[in-house]
Amino acid sequence: MKLIFLGTGAGRPTLRRNVTSIALLLPQAGGRFWLFDAGEGTQHQLQRAKLKLSRLDRIFITHLHGDHLYGLPGLISSRTFHEGSGKLRLYGPPGLRGFVECALTQSELHLDYELEIHEIEPGPIALDDERFAVEAGELQHRVRVFGYRVTEAPRPGSLNSAWLAENGVEPGPLYGKLKRGEDVELPDGRKVLASEAVGPGAEGRIVTILGDTRPCEEAVRLAKNADLLVHEATFGAGMEEKAASYGHSTVLQAAETASRARARRLAVTHFSARYDDEAIDRLAADGRAIFPDILAAADFLELEIPPRPGGEGRRKAPKS
């Protein structure tokens, strides 16, 4: 699982930072990925990151401000020219359908693929994907805004194949049953318990991506125990009053949210154009006093989210 930042600036694109968009590359999916927000120019950033529009199958919009949305019509349009593009599913606040349908109608665009638009409310989102669950939570901004918590399904434990071979369990259908958690009986009558032959599973990874927001309890809840929290940090320390008036956060407030949520890692993004790269690095350094594992995102930064550790199979003899 990998996150690629396609835009890390706030409000308007600059030569250094495009406006908000983040790609989540899914594990073992043949290059399939999801997109979170689609600010102006996102399809150009996707090309630079060598991500194929035909492999994009879900887009999650946090809110309907232009720096998170204006790249969506062009992206949808371009995707129809990519061979192999299947169904595309869009999720976002009420009003998303009207925005997209107006753009398609007025430009007389005809898509060669199926487009599903889901206007959501807080709570779990139906995905038809057993490997992931996504929950939306409502944050605090000047318009309705959502944060998304992506949870990977638990990973099954590993078969202790060496131990199984030593005890006369040959590779084949019995391995599959044990892997699925089923106990098996050998031809000689011995029983092998799945709990003995398969190590404990591992919890799935959690990635939380928040839209623009003031500090709020819902942000903490969505980020609880996340492997990676992506939080806006439009302003630096000392600008809390200005941040609150615009519905944004400072880097120190983002660090406080990560600390309270006991997240493992924090990436801050959505920086005001007033800050150059050196200033942004200093902002992140300030945040380490509150949350040590913080980094400032930059366009095309790639972050791997490693699997959570699991265990090995136990070494007990099969029961006779």
CSV table of C-alpha atoms in Angstrom, one decimal:
chain,number,residue,atom,x,y,z
A,1,MET,CA,0.0,0.0,0.0
A,2,LYS,CA,1.4,3.4,-1.0
A,3,LEU,CA,0.3,7.0,-0.9
A,4,ILE,CA,1.4,9.5,-3.6
A,5,PHE,CA,0.8,13.2,-3.1
A,6,LEU,CA,-0.2,14.8,-6.4
A,7,GLY,CA,-0.9,18.2,-5.0
A,8,THR,CA,0.1,19.8,-1.6
A,9,GLY,CA,-0.8,23.5,-1.9
A,10,ALA,CA,-3.8,25.3,-0.6
A,11,GLY,CA,-6.2,27.5,-2.5
A,12,ARG,CA,-4.5,27.9,-5.8
A,13,PRO,CA,-1.7,26.1,-7.7
A,14,THR,CA,1.8,27.5,-7.7
A,15,LEU,CA,4.9,26.5,-9.6
A,16,ARG,CA,6.1,24.4,-6.6
A,17,ARG,CA,2.9,22.9,-5.5
A,18,ASN,CA,-0.3,21.9,-7.2
A,19,VAL,CA,-3.7,21.9,-5.4
A,20,THR,CA,-4.9,19.0,-3.5
A,21,SER,CA,-5.0,15.4,-4.7
A,22,ILE,CA,-3.7,12.2,-3.2
A,23,ALA,CA,-3.5,8.7,-4.9
A,24,LEU,CA,-3.7,5.6,-2.8
A,25,LEU,CA,-2.2,2.6,-4.5
A,26,LEU,CA,-3.8,-0.6,-3.3
A,27,PRO,CA,-1.8,-3.8,-2.5
A,28,GLN,CA,-1.8,-6.7,-5.0
A,29,ALA,CA,-4.2,-4.9,-7.3
A,30,GLY,CA,-2.2,-4.7,-10.6
A,31,GLY,CA,-1.7,-1.0,-10.3
A,32,ARG,CA,-5.3,-0.2,-9.3
A,33,PHE,CA,-5.6,3.0,-7.2
A,34,TRP,CA,-8.0,5.4,-5.6
A,35,LEU,CA,-7.9,9.1,-5.6
A,36,PHE,CA,-8.8,11.5,-2.8
A,37,ASP,CA,-9.7,14.9,-4.2
A,38,ALA,CA,-9.0,16.2,-7.6
A,39,GLY,CA,-7.9,19.8,-7.7
A,40,GLU,CA,-7.2,21.7,-10.9
A,41,GLY,CA,-4.5,20.0,-13.0
A,42,THR,CA,-4.8,16.6,-11.3
A,43,GLN,CA,-4.7,14.7,-14.5
A,44,HIS,CA,-1.4,16.3,-15.4
A,45,GLN,CA,0.0,15.2,-12.0
A,46,LEU,CA,-1.2,11.7,-12.6
A,47,GLN,CA,0.7,11.5,-15.9
A,48,ARG,CA,3.9,12.8,-14.2
A,49,ALA,CA,3.5,10.2,-11.5
A,50,LYS,CA,3.0,7.5,-14.2
A,51,LEU,CA,-0.4,6.5,-12.9
A,52,LYS,CA,-2.8,5.3,-15.6
A,53,LEU,CA,-6.4,6.6,-15.6
A,54,SER,CA,-7.6,3.2,-16.7
A,55,ARG,CA,-6.4,1.8,-13.3
A,56,LEU,CA,-8.3,4.4,-11.3
A,57,ASP,CA,-11.7,3.0,-10.1
A,58,ARG,CA,-12.8,5.2,-7.1
A,59,ILE,CA,-12.5,8.9,-6.3
A,60,PHE,CA,-13.4,10.3,-2.9
A,61,ILE,CA,-14.0,14.0,-2.7
A,62,THR,CA,-13.7,15.7,0.7
A,63,HIS,CA,-15.6,18.9,-0.1
A,64,LEU,CA,-16.8,21.0,-3.0
A,65,HIS,CA,-14.2,23.9,-2.8
A,66,GLY,CA,-12.5,24.4,-6.2
A,67,ASP,CA,-9.0,23.5,-5.1
A,68,HIS,CA,-10.3,20.0,-4.3
A,69,LEU,CA,-12.7,19.6,-7.2
A,70,TYR,CA,-12.0,21.6,-10.3
A,71,GLY,CA,-9.8,18.9,-11.9
A,72,LEU,CA,-12.6,16.4,-11.8
A,73,PRO,CA,-14.4,17.2,-15.1
A,74,GLY,CA,-11.2,17.1,-17.1
A,75,LEU,CA,-10.1,13.9,-15.5
A,76,ILE,CA,-13.4,12.2,-16.1
A,77,SER,CA,-13.3,13.4,-19.7
A,78,SER,CA,-9.8,12.2,-20.4
A,79,ARG,CA,-10.5,8.8,-18.9
A,80,THR,CA,-12.9,7.9,-21.6
A,81,PHE,CA,-10.0,7.9,-24.1
A,82,HIS,CA,-8.0,5.4,-22.1
A,83,GLU,CA,-8.5,1.8,-23.3
A,84,GLY,CA,-9.6,-0.6,-20.6
A,85,SER,CA,-11.3,2.0,-18.4
A,86,GLY,CA,-14.0,0.3,-16.4
A,87,LYS,CA,-16.6,1.6,-14.0
A,88,LEU,CA,-15.6,4.7,-12.1
A,89,ARG,CA,-17.2,5.4,-8.7
A,90,LEU,CA,-17.3,8.9,-7.2
A,91,TYR,CA,-18.1,9.6,-3.6
A,92,GLY,CA,-18.5,13.0,-1.9
A,93,PRO,CA,-20.9,15.5,-0.2
A,94,PRO,CA,-24.3,16.4,-1.5
A,95,GLY,CA,-23.9,18.6,-4.5
A,96,LEU,CA,-21.3,16.4,-6.1
A,97,ARG,CA,-23.8,14.9,-8.6
A,98,GLY,CA,-25.1,18.3,-9.7
A,99,PHE,CA,-21.5,19.6,-10.3
A,100,VAL,CA,-20.5,16.6,-12.4
A,101,GLU,CA,-23.7,16.3,-14.3
A,102,CYS,CA,-23.7,20.0,-15.2
A,103,ALA,CA,-20.1,19.8,-16.5
A,104,LEU,CA,-20.9,16.7,-18.6
A,105,THR,CA,-24.2,18.1,-19.9
A,106,GLN,CA,-23.0,21.5,-20.8
A,107,SER,CA,-19.8,20.2,-22.5
A,108,GLU,CA,-21.9,17.5,-24.3
A,109,LEU,CA,-19.4,14.9,-23.1
A,110,HIS,CA,-20.4,11.2,-23.7
A,111,LEU,CA,-18.5,8.7,-21.6
A,112,ASP,CA,-17.4,5.3,-22.9
A,113,TYR,CA,-17.5,3.8,-19.4
A,114,GLU,CA,-20.0,3.6,-16.5
A,115,LEU,CA,-19.9,6.5,-14.0
A,116,GLU,CA,-21.5,6.0,-10.6
A,117,ILE,CA,-21.9,9.1,-8.3
A,118,HIS,CA,-22.6,8.5,-4.6
A,119,GLU,CA,-23.6,11.5,-2.5
A,120,ILE,CA,-22.7,10.4,1.0
A,121,GLU,CA,-23.5,11.1,4.6
A,122,PRO,CA,-21.3,10.3,7.7
A,123,GLY,CA,-20.8,6.6,8.3
A,124,PRO,CA,-19.6,3.5,6.5
A,125,ILE,CA,-19.6,3.6,2.7
A,126,ALA,CA,-20.7,0.6,0.8
A,127,LEU,CA,-17.8,-0.5,-1.5
A,128,ASP,CA,-18.5,-4.0,-2.8
A,129,ASP,CA,-14.8,-4.7,-1.9
A,130,GLU,CA,-14.1,-7.2,0.8
A,131,ARG,CA,-10.5,-6.1,1.2
A,132,PHE,CA,-11.2,-2.6,2.4
A,133,ALA,CA,-13.7,-0.6,4.5
A,134,VAL,CA,-14.1,3.1,4.2
A,135,GLU,CA,-15.8,5.4,6.8
A,136,ALA,CA,-16.7,9.0,6.2
A,137,GLY,CA,-16.8,11.5,9.1
A,138,GLU,CA,-17.9,15.1,9.0
A,139,LEU,CA,-15.3,17.7,9.9
A,140,GLN,CA,-15.5,21.4,10.5
A,141,HIS,CA,-14.9,23.9,7.6
A,142,ARG,CA,-16.8,26.7,5.9
A,143,VAL,CA,-18.8,24.1,3.8
A,144,ARG,CA,-19.7,20.5,4.4
A,145,VAL,CA,-16.5,18.5,4.5
A,146,PHE,CA,-15.6,14.8,5.1
A,147,GLY,CA,-12.6,12.9,6.2
A,148,TYR,CA,-12.1,9.3,5.2
A,149,ARG,CA,-10.8,6.4,7.2
A,150,VAL,CA,-9.6,3.5,5.0
A,151,THR,CA,-9.2,0.2,6.8
A,152,GLU,CA,-7.7,-2.9,5.3
A,153,ALA,CA,-9.2,-6.3,6.1
A,154,PRO,CA,-7.1,-8.4,8.6
A,155,ARG,CA,-4.4,-10.4,6.9
A,156,PRO,CA,-4.5,-14.2,7.5
A,157,GLY,CA,-1.6,-15.8,9.3
A,158,SER,CA,1.2,-17.6,7.5
A,159,LEU,CA,1.2,-21.4,7.1
A,160,ASN,CA,4.2,-23.0,8.8
A,161,SER,CA,4.9,-25.1,5.7
A,162,ALA,CA,8.2,-26.5,7.1
A,163,TRP,CA,6.5,-27.9,10.2
A,164,LEU,CA,3.6,-29.3,8.1
A,165,ALA,CA,6.0,-31.1,5.9
A,166,GLU,CA,7.9,-32.5,8.9
A,167,ASN,CA,4.6,-33.9,10.2
A,168,GLY,CA,3.6,-35.5,6.9
A,169,VAL,CA,1.1,-32.9,5.7
A,170,GLU,CA,1.6,-32.7,1.9
A,171,PRO,CA,1.0,-29.5,-0.1
A,172,GLY,CA,-2.4,-29.5,-1.6
A,173,PRO,CA,-6.1,-28.9,-0.8
A,174,LEU,CA,-5.4,-29.4,3.0
A,175,TYR,CA,-3.1,-26.4,3.0
A,176,GLY,CA,-5.9,-24.3,1.6
A,177,LYS,CA,-8.4,-25.5,4.2
A,178,LEU,CA,-5.9,-24.8,7.0
A,179,LYS,CA,-5.3,-21.3,5.6
A,180,ARG,CA,-9.0,-20.7,5.7
A,181,GLY,CA,-9.1,-21.6,9.3
A,182,GLU,CA,-10.5,-25.1,8.9
A,183,ASP,CA,-9.2,-28.1,10.9
A,184,VAL,CA,-8.2,-31.1,8.8
A,185,GLU,CA,-7.9,-34.9,9.3
A,186,LEU,CA,-4.9,-36.7,7.7
A,187,PRO,CA,-5.3,-40.1,6.0
A,188,ASP,CA,-3.8,-41.8,9.0
A,189,GLY,CA,-6.5,-40.3,11.3
A,190,ARG,CA,-4.3,-37.6,12.9
A,191,LYS,CA,-6.0,-34.2,13.3
A,192,VAL,CA,-4.3,-30.9,12.4
A,193,LEU,CA,-5.8,-27.8,13.9
A,194,ALA,CA,-5.7,-24.6,11.9
A,195,SER,CA,-4.8,-22.7,15.1
A,196,GLU,CA,-1.7,-24.9,15.4
A,197,ALA,CA,-0.6,-24.8,11.8
A,198,VAL,CA,-1.3,-21.2,10.9
A,199,GLY,CA,0.3,-18.3,12.7
A,200,PRO,CA,-1.9,-15.5,14.1
A,201,GLY,CA,-3.1,-13.0,11.5
A,202,ALA,CA,-2.2,-9.4,11.4
A,203,GLU,CA,-4.5,-6.4,11.7
A,204,GLY,CA,-5.1,-4.5,8.5
A,205,ARG,CA,-3.5,-1.1,7.8
A,206,ILE,CA,-5.4,2.1,8.5
A,207,VAL,CA,-5.0,5.3,6.4
A,208,THR,CA,-6.9,8.4,7.4
A,209,ILE,CA,-7.2,11.3,4.9
A,210,LEU,CA,-8.9,14.5,6.2
A,211,GLY,CA,-10.3,17.3,4.2
A,212,ASP,CA,-9.9,20.9,5.2
A,213,THR,CA,-10.9,21.3,8.9
A,214,ARG,CA,-10.5,23.2,12.1
A,215,PRO,CA,-9.4,21.0,15.0
A,216,CYS,CA,-12.4,18.8,16.0
A,217,GLU,CA,-13.2,15.6,17.9
A,218,GLU,CA,-14.3,13.8,14.7
A,219,ALA,CA,-10.8,14.3,13.2
A,220,VAL,CA,-9.3,12.5,16.3
A,221,ARG,CA,-11.8,9.7,16.0
A,222,LEU,CA,-11.2,9.1,12.3
A,223,ALA,CA,-7.4,9.0,12.9
A,224,LYS,CA,-7.5,6.7,15.9
A,225,ASN,CA,-4.5,4.3,15.7
A,226,ALA,CA,-4.0,5.1,12.0
A,227,ASP,CA,-0.8,3.9,10.4
A,228,LEU,CA,-0.8,7.2,8.5
A,229,LEU,CA,-2.8,10.3,9.1
A,230,VAL,CA,-2.9,13.0,6.4
A,231,HIS,CA,-3.9,16.3,7.9
A,232,GLU,CA,-4.0,19.8,6.4
A,233,ALA,CA,-1.7,22.4,7.9
A,234,THR,CA,-2.5,25.5,6.0
A,235,PHE,CA,-0.9,27.9,8.6
A,236,GLY,CA,2.0,28.0,10.9
A,237,ALA,CA,2.1,28.4,14.7
A,238,GLY,CA,0.8,31.7,15.9
A,239,MET,CA,-1.9,31.9,13.2
A,240,GLU,CA,-4.6,29.9,15.1
A,241,GLU,CA,-7.1,32.8,15.0
A,242,LYS,CA,-6.7,33.2,11.2
A,243,ALA,CA,-6.9,29.5,10.7
A,244,ALA,CA,-10.1,29.2,12.7
A,245,SER,CA,-11.7,32.0,10.8
A,246,TYR,CA,-11.1,30.2,7.5
A,247,GLY,CA,-11.9,26.8,8.8
A,248,HIS,CA,-8.3,25.5,8.7
A,249,SER,CA,-5.6,24.2,11.0
A,250,THR,CA,-2.0,25.0,11.9
A,251,VAL,CA,0.7,22.5,11.8
A,252,LEU,CA,0.8,22.4,15.6
A,253,GLN,CA,-2.9,21.7,15.7
A,254,ALA,CA,-2.4,18.8,13.2
A,255,ALA,CA,0.3,17.4,15.4
A,256,GLU,CA,-2.0,17.6,18.4
A,257,THR,CA,-4.7,15.7,16.6
A,258,ALA,CA,-2.2,13.0,15.6
A,259,SER,CA,-0.9,12.7,19.2
A,260,ARG,CA,-4.4,12.5,20.7
A,261,ALA,CA,-5.4,9.8,18.1
A,262,ARG,CA,-2.3,7.8,18.8
A,263,ALA,CA,-1.5,7.7,15.0
A,264,ARG,CA,1.7,6.1,14.0
A,265,ARG,CA,2.7,8.7,11.4
A,266,LEU,CA,1.6,12.1,10.3
A,267,ALA,CA,1.9,13.8,6.9
A,268,VAL,CA,0.9,17.4,6.8
A,269,THR,CA,-0.2,19.1,3.6
A,270,HIS,CA,-2.3,21.9,2.1
A,271,PHE,CA,0.2,24.6,2.8
A,272,SER,CA,-0.5,28.3,2.2
A,273,ALA,CA,1.4,29.8,-0.7
A,274,ARG,CA,2.9,32.3,1.8
A,275,TYR,CA,5.4,29.5,2.8
A,276,ASP,CA,8.3,28.4,0.7
A,277,ASP,CA,9.8,24.9,1.1
A,278,GLU,CA,12.3,26.0,3.8
A,279,ALA,CA,9.6,27.6,5.8
A,280,ILE,CA,7.4,24.4,5.5
A,281,ASP,CA,10.3,22.3,6.7
A,282,ARG,CA,10.6,24.6,9.8
A,283,LEU,CA,6.9,24.2,10.4
A,284,ALA,CA,7.2,20.5,10.4
A,285,ALA,CA,10.2,20.7,12.7
A,286,ASP,CA,8.1,22.8,15.1
A,287,GLY,CA,5.4,20.1,15.1
A,288,ARG,CA,7.9,17.4,16.2
A,289,ALA,CA,7.8,18.8,19.7
A,290,ILE,CA,4.2,17.5,19.9
A,291,PHE,CA,4.3,14.5,17.5
A,292,PRO,CA,7.8,13.3,16.6
A,293,ASP,CA,6.9,11.2,13.5
A,294,ILE,CA,5.7,14.1,11.3
A,295,LEU,CA,6.8,15.0,7.8
A,296,ALA,CA,5.8,17.8,5.4
A,297,ALA,CA,4.4,16.4,2.1
A,298,ALA,CA,5.6,17.6,-1.2
A,299,ASP,CA,4.2,17.0,-4.7
A,300,PHE,CA,5.1,13.4,-5.8
A,301,LEU,CA,6.2,12.4,-2.4
A,302,GLU,CA,5.6,8.6,-2.1
A,303,LEU,CA,4.9,7.0,1.3
A,304,GLU,CA,4.9,3.3,1.8
A,305,ILE,CA,2.5,2.0,4.5
A,306,PRO,CA,4.1,-1.4,5.5
A,307,PRO,CA,1.9,-4.3,6.6
A,308,ARG,CA,1.4,-4.7,10.3
A,309,PRO,CA,3.4,-7.6,11.7
A,310,GLY,CA,1.9,-11.1,12.0
A,311,GLY,CA,3.1,-14.3,13.6
A,312,GLU,CA,4.3,-17.8,12.5
A,313,GLY,CA,2.5,-21.1,12.9
A,314,ARG,CA,2.9,-22.9,16.2
A,315,ARG,CA,5.1,-26.0,16.4
A,316,LYS,CA,2.9,-28.7,18.0
A,317,ALA,CA,2.6,-32.2,16.7
A,318,PRO,CA,-0.7,-33.2,15.1
A,319,LYS,CA,-3.0,-35.0,17.4
A,320,SER,CA,-3.3,-38.8,16.9
